[in-house]
Short mmCIF file of N, CA and C in Angstrom, two decimals:
data_model
loop_
_atom_site.label_atom_id
_atom_site.label_comp_id
_atom_site.label_asym_id
_atom_site.label_seq_id
_atom_site.Cartn_x
_atom_site.Cartn_y
_atom_site.Cartn_z
N UNK A 164 -27.85 -23.08 18.59
CA UNK A 164 -28.73 -23.37 17.92
C UNK A 164 -29.75 -23.15 17.68
N UNK A 165 -30.89 -23.21 16.57
CA UNK A 165 -31.96 -22.92 16.73
C UNK A 165 -32.47 -24.49 16.07
N UNK A 166 -33.59 -24.21 17.51
CA UNK A 166 -34.98 -25.48 16.90
C UNK A 166 -34.06 -26.96 16.58
N UNK A 167 -33.06 -27.09 17.26
CA UNK A 167 -32.08 -28.10 17.33
C UNK A 167 -31.16 -28.43 16.34
N UNK A 168 -30.82 -27.53 15.59
CA UNK A 168 -29.62 -27.45 14.68
C UNK A 168 -28.97 -26.57 15.35
N UNK A 169 -27.84 -26.94 14.46
CA UNK A 169 -26.81 -25.97 14.92
C UNK A 169 -25.94 -25.31 13.69
N UNK A 170 -26.27 -23.84 12.98
CA UNK A 170 -25.67 -23.25 12.44
C UNK A 170 -24.49 -23.03 12.20
N UNK A 171 -24.38 -24.19 10.73
CA UNK A 171 -22.93 -23.87 11.35
C UNK A 171 -22.26 -23.50 9.62
N UNK A 172 -21.16 -22.52 9.34
CA UNK A 172 -20.85 -22.50 7.75
C UNK A 172 -19.33 -22.65 7.58
N UNK A 173 -19.46 -23.62 6.80
CA UNK A 173 -18.00 -24.28 6.63
C UNK A 173 -17.43 -23.06 5.37
N UNK A 174 -16.19 -23.05 5.14
CA UNK A 174 -15.93 -22.13 3.74
C UNK A 174 -14.51 -22.74 3.36
N UNK A 175 -14.14 -23.34 2.66
CA UNK A 175 -12.62 -24.28 2.26
C UNK A 175 -12.38 -22.36 1.25
N UNK A 176 -10.80 -22.67 1.53
CA UNK A 176 -10.30 -21.97 0.96
C UNK A 176 -9.63 -22.61 -0.34
N UNK A 177 -9.71 -21.59 -1.19
CA UNK A 177 -9.58 -21.74 -2.24
C UNK A 177 -7.80 -21.87 -2.93
N UNK A 178 -7.09 -21.95 -1.58
CA UNK A 178 -5.78 -22.35 -1.74
C UNK A 178 -4.92 -22.44 -0.57
N UNK A 179 -4.26 -23.35 -0.91
CA UNK A 179 -2.88 -23.43 1.12
C UNK A 179 -2.20 -22.00 0.69
N UNK A 180 -2.05 -21.25 1.73
CA UNK A 180 -1.93 -20.05 2.23
C UNK A 180 -1.48 -19.34 3.69
N UNK A 181 -1.12 -17.78 3.49
CA UNK A 181 -1.17 -17.25 4.43
C UNK A 181 -2.40 -16.50 4.47
N UNK A 182 -3.16 -16.20 6.05
CA UNK A 182 -4.37 -15.45 6.15
C UNK A 182 -3.98 -14.61 6.51
N UNK A 183 -4.19 -13.36 5.91
CA UNK A 183 -3.95 -11.89 6.01
C UNK A 183 -4.75 -11.03 7.25
N UNK A 184 -6.47 -11.20 6.67
CA UNK A 184 -7.24 -10.52 6.78
C UNK A 184 -8.39 -10.97 7.12
N UNK A 185 -8.85 -10.83 8.31
CA UNK A 185 -10.11 -12.09 8.68
C UNK A 185 -11.06 -10.94 9.46
N UNK A 186 -12.74 -10.90 8.77
CA UNK A 186 -12.95 -9.08 8.04
C UNK A 186 -14.13 -10.38 9.29
N UNK A 187 -14.91 -11.81 9.25
CA UNK A 187 -15.83 -11.94 9.91
C UNK A 187 -15.44 -12.45 10.95
N UNK A 188 -15.29 -11.82 12.20
CA UNK A 188 -14.83 -11.98 13.41
C UNK A 188 -15.18 -12.46 14.98
N UNK A 189 -16.37 -11.83 14.80
CA UNK A 189 -17.40 -12.29 15.75
C UNK A 189 -18.16 -13.31 16.11
N UNK A 190 -18.24 -14.87 16.71
CA UNK A 190 -18.89 -16.20 17.00
C UNK A 190 -20.09 -15.22 17.22
N UNK A 191 -20.94 -15.68 16.03
CA UNK A 191 -22.41 -15.62 15.37
C UNK A 191 -22.46 -14.43 14.44
N UNK A 192 -21.19 -13.87 14.39
CA UNK A 192 -21.52 -12.84 12.99
C UNK A 192 -22.97 -13.16 11.85
N UNK A 193 -23.27 -12.18 11.64
CA UNK A 193 -23.92 -12.22 10.16
C UNK A 193 -23.51 -12.03 9.02
N UNK A 194 -23.39 -13.08 8.13
CA UNK A 194 -22.51 -12.84 7.13
C UNK A 194 -23.65 -12.87 5.45
N UNK A 195 -23.76 -12.37 4.09
CA UNK A 195 -24.95 -12.67 3.55
C UNK A 195 -23.81 -13.35 2.19
N UNK A 196 -24.48 -13.64 1.62
CA UNK A 196 -23.82 -14.17 0.38
C UNK A 196 -22.95 -12.56 -0.07
N UNK A 197 -21.79 -12.87 -0.75
CA UNK A 197 -21.17 -12.38 -1.06
C UNK A 197 -20.24 -11.10 -0.57
N UNK A 198 -20.15 -11.62 1.35
CA UNK A 198 -19.79 -10.62 1.73
C UNK A 198 -17.92 -11.18 1.84
N UNK A 199 -17.52 -10.01 2.01
CA UNK A 199 -15.94 -10.85 2.10
C UNK A 199 -15.68 -11.32 3.83
N UNK A 200 -14.84 -12.37 3.63
CA UNK A 200 -14.74 -13.52 4.84
C UNK A 200 -13.69 -13.05 5.60
N UNK A 201 -12.50 -13.13 4.57
CA UNK A 201 -11.63 -12.98 5.15
C UNK A 201 -10.58 -13.20 3.55
N UNK A 202 -9.28 -12.80 3.92
CA UNK A 202 -8.49 -12.17 2.44
C UNK A 202 -6.99 -13.24 2.83
N UNK A 203 -6.70 -14.00 1.73
CA UNK A 203 -5.57 -14.83 2.45
C UNK A 203 -4.10 -14.87 0.72
N UNK A 204 -3.18 -15.00 0.72
CA UNK A 204 -2.22 -14.60 0.59
C UNK A 204 -2.08 -16.30 -0.21
N UNK A 205 -2.01 -16.32 -1.36
CA UNK A 205 -2.04 -18.07 -1.58
C UNK A 205 -0.49 -17.92 -1.99
N UNK A 206 0.47 -19.47 -1.45
CA UNK A 206 0.94 -20.03 -1.20
C UNK A 206 1.91 -19.74 -2.79
N UNK A 207 2.84 -19.05 -3.26
CA UNK A 207 3.37 -19.58 -4.29
C UNK A 207 3.53 -18.62 -5.64
N UNK A 208 2.23 -17.38 -5.33
CA UNK A 208 2.08 -16.26 -5.38
C UNK A 208 2.72 -15.27 -5.27
N UNK A 209 2.98 -14.17 -6.37
CA UNK A 209 3.90 -13.29 -6.03
C UNK A 209 3.48 -11.98 -5.31
N UNK A 210 4.53 -11.59 -4.21
CA UNK A 210 3.76 -10.51 -3.59
C UNK A 210 3.28 -9.30 -4.44
N UNK A 211 2.44 -8.67 -4.07
CA UNK A 211 2.40 -7.25 -3.78
C UNK A 211 2.16 -6.23 -2.73
N UNK A 212 2.55 -4.92 -2.97
CA UNK A 212 2.24 -3.69 -1.89
C UNK A 212 1.27 -3.32 -2.61
N UNK A 213 -0.07 -3.42 -1.08
CA UNK A 213 -0.86 -2.55 -1.37
C UNK A 213 -0.62 -1.46 -0.70
N UNK A 214 -1.35 -0.32 -1.46
CA UNK A 214 -0.89 1.22 -1.09
C UNK A 214 -2.10 1.55 -0.51
N UNK A 215 -2.20 3.22 0.45
CA UNK A 215 -3.56 3.93 0.54
C UNK A 215 -2.91 5.26 0.40
N UNK A 216 -3.92 5.36 -0.61
CA UNK A 216 -3.28 6.49 -1.27
C UNK A 216 -4.14 8.07 -0.44
N UNK A 217 -3.55 9.23 -0.40
CA UNK A 217 -4.50 9.77 0.43
C UNK A 217 -5.76 10.44 -1.26
N UNK A 218 -6.40 11.03 -0.68
CA UNK A 218 -6.74 12.25 -1.81
C UNK A 218 -5.71 13.40 -2.71
N UNK A 219 -5.24 13.77 -1.75
CA UNK A 219 -4.34 15.29 -2.17
C UNK A 219 -3.70 14.74 -3.03
N UNK A 220 -3.42 12.90 -3.47
CA UNK A 220 -2.33 12.59 -3.83
C UNK A 220 -2.70 12.00 -5.30
N UNK A 221 -3.85 11.56 -5.31
CA UNK A 221 -4.58 10.98 -6.20
C UNK A 221 -4.34 10.86 -7.66
N UNK A 222 -4.27 12.39 -8.05
CA UNK A 222 -4.22 13.14 -9.38
C UNK A 222 -2.87 12.79 -9.87
N UNK A 223 -1.85 12.74 -8.67
CA UNK A 223 -0.64 12.38 -9.41
C UNK A 223 0.20 11.03 -9.81
N UNK A 224 -0.80 10.11 -9.39
CA UNK A 224 -0.48 8.72 -9.04
C UNK A 224 -1.14 7.91 -10.35
N UNK A 225 -0.46 7.28 -11.02
CA UNK A 225 -0.85 6.12 -12.44
C UNK A 225 0.19 4.86 -12.72
N UNK A 226 -0.77 4.36 -13.40
CA UNK A 226 -0.28 2.62 -13.51
C UNK A 226 1.84 3.24 -14.04
N UNK A 227 2.63 2.50 -13.60
CA UNK A 227 4.14 2.31 -14.36
C UNK A 227 4.81 3.26 -13.48
N UNK A 228 4.42 3.98 -12.46
CA UNK A 228 5.27 5.34 -11.61
C UNK A 228 6.27 4.06 -11.04
N UNK A 229 7.72 4.37 -10.15
CA UNK A 229 8.02 4.11 -9.47
C UNK A 229 7.57 4.10 -8.45
N UNK A 230 7.85 2.96 -7.28
CA UNK A 230 7.80 3.21 -5.70
C UNK A 230 8.72 2.85 -4.84
N UNK A 231 9.18 3.66 -4.21
CA UNK A 231 9.72 3.47 -3.03
C UNK A 231 9.06 2.72 -1.95
N UNK A 232 9.57 1.21 -1.35
CA UNK A 232 8.98 0.80 -0.58
C UNK A 232 10.31 0.88 0.86
N UNK A 233 9.84 1.25 1.66
CA UNK A 233 10.32 1.06 3.61
C UNK A 233 9.97 0.21 4.23
N UNK A 234 9.80 -0.85 4.54
CA UNK A 234 9.36 -1.65 4.94
C UNK A 234 9.65 -2.18 6.60
N UNK A 235 9.05 -1.92 7.51
CA UNK A 235 9.30 -1.24 9.04
C UNK A 235 9.32 -2.68 9.80
N UNK A 236 9.64 -3.93 9.37
CA UNK A 236 10.81 -5.10 10.01
C UNK A 236 12.27 -4.75 9.41
N UNK A 237 12.17 -4.29 7.83
CA UNK A 237 14.04 -3.80 7.59
C UNK A 237 13.72 -2.31 7.41
N UNK A 238 14.20 -1.23 8.78
CA UNK A 238 14.33 -0.25 8.40
C UNK A 238 15.28 0.35 7.44
N UNK A 239 14.96 1.05 6.45
CA UNK A 239 15.31 1.20 5.42
C UNK A 239 17.10 1.95 5.74
N UNK A 240 17.36 2.97 6.94
CA UNK A 240 18.52 3.64 6.89
C UNK A 240 19.76 2.06 7.06
N UNK A 241 19.21 1.06 8.11
CA UNK A 241 20.58 -0.18 7.53
C UNK A 241 19.81 -1.12 6.62
N UNK A 242 19.15 -1.14 5.83
CA UNK A 242 19.00 -2.09 5.00
C UNK A 242 18.62 -2.05 3.80
N UNK A 243 18.08 -0.48 3.46
CA UNK A 243 18.02 0.06 2.17
C UNK A 243 16.88 -0.28 1.59
N UNK A 244 16.51 1.06 1.02
CA UNK A 244 14.88 0.75 -0.21
C UNK A 244 14.53 -0.42 -0.54
N UNK A 245 13.63 -0.45 -1.12
CA UNK A 245 12.57 -1.83 -2.37
C UNK A 245 12.32 -1.03 -2.73
N UNK A 246 12.22 -1.75 -3.99
CA UNK A 246 11.26 -0.98 -5.50
C UNK A 246 10.31 -1.96 -5.76
N UNK A 247 9.47 -1.16 -6.22
CA UNK A 247 7.93 -1.85 -6.59
C UNK A 247 7.67 -0.46 -8.24
N UNK A 248 6.65 -1.32 -8.90
CA UNK A 248 6.03 -0.62 -9.97
C UNK A 248 4.72 -0.51 -9.53
N UNK A 249 3.74 0.64 -9.13
CA UNK A 249 2.35 0.67 -9.60
C UNK A 249 1.79 0.33 -10.82
N UNK A 250 1.22 -0.61 -10.09
CA UNK A 250 0.41 -1.86 -11.46
C UNK A 250 -1.46 -0.92 -11.47
N UNK A 251 -2.05 -0.61 -10.53
CA UNK A 251 -3.34 -0.55 -10.79
C UNK A 251 -4.08 0.10 -9.42
N UNK A 252 -4.55 1.46 -9.78
CA UNK A 252 -5.19 2.40 -8.42
C UNK A 252 -6.68 2.83 -8.54
N UNK A 253 -7.26 2.22 -7.70
CA UNK A 253 -8.53 2.10 -7.21
C UNK A 253 -9.21 3.84 -7.93
N UNK A 254 -10.48 3.06 -8.90
CA UNK A 254 -11.09 4.45 -9.16
C UNK A 254 -12.13 5.45 -8.15
N UNK A 255 -12.28 4.38 -6.85
CA UNK A 255 -12.92 4.77 -5.86
C UNK A 255 -12.49 4.74 -4.43
N UNK A 256 -12.48 5.63 -3.60
CA UNK A 256 -12.25 5.41 -2.32
C UNK A 256 -12.75 4.32 -1.41
N UNK A 257 -12.35 4.36 -0.35
CA UNK A 257 -12.55 2.81 0.18
C UNK A 257 -13.18 3.80 1.67
N UNK A 258 -14.73 3.67 2.23
CA UNK A 258 -15.21 3.93 2.79
C UNK A 258 -14.30 3.38 4.66
N UNK A 259 -14.08 2.13 4.09
CA UNK A 259 -13.59 2.03 5.63
C UNK A 259 -11.83 2.63 5.86
N UNK A 260 -11.65 2.72 5.21
CA UNK A 260 -9.89 3.88 5.70
C UNK A 260 -9.80 4.84 5.35
N UNK A 261 -10.75 6.19 5.96
CA UNK A 261 -10.93 7.27 5.93
C UNK A 261 -10.59 7.91 4.41
N UNK A 262 -11.29 7.45 3.18
CA UNK A 262 -11.41 7.76 2.11
C UNK A 262 -10.04 7.30 1.57
N UNK A 263 -9.23 7.13 1.66
CA UNK A 263 -8.28 6.82 1.05
C UNK A 263 -8.41 5.90 -0.38
N UNK A 264 -7.14 5.94 -0.83
CA UNK A 264 -7.54 4.81 -2.56
C UNK A 264 -6.53 4.18 -2.54
N UNK A 265 -7.26 2.36 -2.55
CA UNK A 265 -6.36 1.50 -2.66
C UNK A 265 -5.08 1.73 -4.17
N UNK A 266 -4.38 1.34 -4.33
CA UNK A 266 -2.85 1.12 -4.86
C UNK A 266 -2.38 -0.53 -4.77
N UNK A 267 -1.85 -0.71 -5.85
CA UNK A 267 -1.48 -2.06 -5.94
C UNK A 267 -0.07 -1.92 -6.40
N UNK A 268 1.51 -2.64 -5.92
CA UNK A 268 2.06 -2.29 -6.93
C UNK A 268 3.21 -3.71 -6.54
N UNK A 269 3.33 -3.82 -7.65
CA UNK A 269 4.66 -5.10 -7.85
C UNK A 269 5.73 -5.35 -7.52
N UNK A 270 6.13 -5.85 -6.38
CA UNK A 270 8.11 -6.13 -6.49
C UNK A 270 8.91 -6.31 -7.20
N UNK A 271 9.73 -5.71 -7.31
CA UNK A 271 10.63 -5.81 -8.37
C UNK A 271 11.36 -7.34 -8.33
N UNK A 272 11.32 -7.75 -8.93
CA UNK A 272 12.29 -9.28 -9.40
C UNK A 272 13.41 -9.30 -8.39
N UNK A 273 13.10 -10.42 -7.47
CA UNK A 273 13.48 -10.90 -6.16
C UNK A 273 13.51 -9.79 -5.04
N UNK A 274 12.70 -8.98 -4.96
CA UNK A 274 12.47 -8.48 -4.16
C UNK A 274 11.85 -8.80 -2.99
N UNK A 275 10.99 -9.68 -3.13
CA UNK A 275 10.32 -10.52 -2.67
C UNK A 275 10.61 -12.03 -1.69
N UNK A 276 11.93 -12.52 -2.05
CA UNK A 276 12.90 -13.52 -1.97
C UNK A 276 13.91 -12.47 -0.73
N UNK A 277 14.25 -11.50 -1.38
CA UNK A 277 15.26 -10.84 -0.44
C UNK A 277 15.04 -10.75 0.64
N UNK A 278 14.11 -9.90 0.60
CA UNK A 278 14.01 -9.34 2.06
C UNK A 278 14.69 -8.40 2.99
N UNK A 279 15.46 -8.40 3.84
CA UNK A 279 16.23 -7.85 4.61
C UNK A 279 17.27 -9.11 5.09
N UNK A 280 18.13 -8.58 5.56
CA UNK A 280 19.48 -8.85 6.55
C UNK A 280 19.04 -9.53 8.36
N UNK A 281 19.02 -10.93 8.24
CA UNK A 281 18.59 -10.86 9.75
C UNK A 281 19.80 -10.86 10.41
N UNK A 282 19.56 -10.97 12.15
CA UNK A 282 20.70 -10.80 12.45
C UNK A 282 21.57 -11.73 12.38
N UNK A 283 21.48 -12.94 12.26
CA UNK A 283 22.72 -13.77 11.91
C UNK A 283 23.41 -13.58 10.34
N UNK A 284 22.84 -12.65 9.65
CA UNK A 284 23.20 -12.49 8.31
C UNK A 284 22.79 -13.42 6.85
N UNK A 285 21.30 -13.73 7.87
CA UNK A 285 21.33 -14.62 6.32
C UNK A 285 20.07 -13.83 5.98
N UNK A 286 18.98 -14.24 5.14
CA UNK A 286 18.31 -13.12 3.61
C UNK A 286 17.17 -14.17 4.52
N UNK A 287 15.95 -12.80 4.97
CA UNK A 287 14.86 -12.79 5.64
C UNK A 287 14.06 -12.40 4.40
N UNK A 288 13.26 -13.55 4.02
CA UNK A 288 11.69 -13.17 3.10
C UNK A 288 11.00 -12.08 3.76
N UNK A 289 10.37 -11.39 2.36
CA UNK A 289 8.97 -11.01 3.10
C UNK A 289 7.94 -12.10 3.07
N UNK A 290 6.94 -11.51 4.04
CA UNK A 290 5.91 -12.17 4.37
C UNK A 290 4.51 -11.42 4.32
N UNK A 291 3.83 -11.75 4.31
CA UNK A 291 2.29 -11.19 3.65
C UNK A 291 2.04 -10.50 5.00
N UNK A 292 1.49 -9.57 4.39
CA UNK A 292 0.62 -8.21 6.24
C UNK A 292 1.99 -8.05 6.46
N UNK A 293 3.13 -8.19 5.94
CA UNK A 293 4.13 -6.69 6.39
C UNK A 293 4.48 -5.15 5.98
N UNK A 294 4.48 -4.61 7.10
CA UNK A 294 3.61 -3.01 7.51
C UNK A 294 5.06 -2.25 6.70
N UNK A 295 4.30 -0.87 6.54
CA UNK A 295 5.80 -0.31 6.01
C UNK A 295 5.02 1.45 5.60
N UNK A 296 6.00 2.00 4.84
CA UNK A 296 5.44 2.83 4.44
C UNK A 296 6.13 2.89 2.94
N UNK A 297 5.35 3.81 2.15
CA UNK A 297 5.55 3.89 0.45
C UNK A 297 5.41 5.75 0.43
N UNK A 298 6.52 5.58 -1.21
CA UNK A 298 6.53 7.24 -1.82
C UNK A 298 6.75 6.70 -2.87
N UNK A 299 5.49 7.40 -4.11
CA UNK A 299 5.60 6.27 -5.16
C UNK A 299 5.93 7.93 -6.16
N UNK A 300 6.70 7.78 -6.96
CA UNK A 300 7.41 8.81 -7.42
C UNK A 300 6.95 9.07 -8.31
N UNK A 301 6.31 10.84 -8.33
CA UNK A 301 6.04 11.26 -9.53
C UNK A 301 5.86 12.50 -10.38
N UNK A 302 7.55 13.32 -9.71
CA UNK A 302 8.33 13.22 -10.96
C UNK A 302 9.71 13.70 -9.97
N UNK A 303 10.18 14.23 -10.74
CA UNK A 303 11.58 14.96 -10.19
C UNK A 303 11.69 16.80 -10.63
N UNK A 304 12.34 16.79 -9.55
CA UNK A 304 12.56 18.44 -9.72
C UNK A 304 14.67 18.88 -9.76
N UNK A 305 14.67 20.05 -10.26
CA UNK A 305 16.20 20.11 -10.03
C UNK A 305 16.59 20.82 -8.28
N UNK A 306 17.54 21.14 -8.06
CA UNK A 306 18.17 22.08 -7.30
C UNK A 306 17.56 23.56 -7.26
N UNK A 307 17.67 23.95 -8.99
CA UNK A 307 17.27 25.14 -9.07
C UNK A 307 15.77 25.32 -9.12
N UNK A 308 14.64 24.39 -9.03
CA UNK A 308 13.44 24.67 -9.22
C UNK A 308 13.00 25.30 -7.74
N UNK A 309 14.00 24.19 -6.82
CA UNK A 309 13.19 24.47 -5.19
C UNK A 309 13.89 25.71 -4.89
N UNK A 310 14.73 26.44 -5.28
CA UNK A 310 15.38 27.55 -4.61
C UNK A 310 14.36 28.54 -5.70
N UNK A 311 14.40 28.75 -6.92
CA UNK A 311 13.24 29.43 -7.32
C UNK A 311 11.85 29.40 -6.87
N UNK A 312 11.31 28.45 -6.66
CA UNK A 312 9.97 27.96 -6.03
C UNK A 312 9.00 29.41 -5.56
N UNK A 313 9.71 29.55 -4.29
CA UNK A 313 9.21 30.78 -3.66
C UNK A 313 9.37 32.09 -3.94
N UNK A 314 10.72 32.23 -5.06
CA UNK A 314 10.29 33.25 -6.24
C UNK A 314 8.69 33.12 -7.07
N UNK A 315 8.17 32.45 -7.73
CA UNK A 315 7.41 32.25 -8.74
C UNK A 315 6.34 32.17 -7.35
N UNK A 316 6.38 31.63 -6.43
CA UNK A 316 4.55 32.09 -5.63
C UNK A 316 5.12 33.85 -5.31
N UNK A 317 5.47 34.33 -5.02
CA UNK A 317 5.70 35.75 -4.75
C UNK A 317 5.12 36.78 -5.92
N UNK A 318 5.81 36.49 -7.19
CA UNK A 318 5.01 36.66 -8.30
C UNK A 318 3.81 36.51 -8.59
N UNK A 319 3.29 35.47 -8.65
CA UNK A 319 2.14 34.76 -8.10
C UNK A 319 1.40 35.90 -7.57
N UNK A 320 1.77 35.43 -5.89
CA UNK A 320 0.63 36.48 -5.50
C UNK A 320 0.46 37.69 -5.61
N UNK A 321 1.45 38.37 -6.51
CA UNK A 321 1.42 39.90 -6.19
C UNK A 321 0.61 40.12 -7.95
N UNK A 322 0.96 39.12 -8.40
CA UNK A 322 -0.61 39.78 -9.52
C UNK A 322 -1.78 39.39 -9.86
N UNK A 323 -2.19 39.04 -8.60
CA UNK A 323 -2.95 38.49 -8.33
C UNK A 323 -3.90 39.73 -8.39
N UNK A 324 -5.12 40.03 -9.09
CA UNK A 324 -6.19 41.05 -8.78
C UNK A 324 -6.91 41.19 -7.66
N UNK A 325 -6.98 42.47 -6.96
CA UNK A 325 -7.39 42.79 -5.82
C UNK A 325 -9.20 43.34 -5.78
#
């Protein structure tokens, strides 16, 4: 209370949905105009995978590339992989995530509702906030190229002037 008044800010959500991240967590937290308070996934919207890309791989990732998704809730060894397509890659790093870059991938049609097989054989839909790993497919190599790579590296090392 300040001067007999309670400083309370009410914020209406733009839609019904699932709160995935709460940024203003502490009671009495100071927020400024334009500050991000929370992240919500609106009911009925298509889910996207949010990817965190390390700097060393950023030059290889482009919109339109395929992504293999492996959800923690549905181990891929048992339930298989899910697929998505990179839609957007951030042009700058995120200071809160150790210099990683954000990217978003759209799930293939049917993947968001298909989910994984539950213990009783029913389908469990994917839910906002599920975690896992992703592998962006940046190129293909033949088995022969893997065998030739050490020879190529040795040749390059020998041809470097000293």
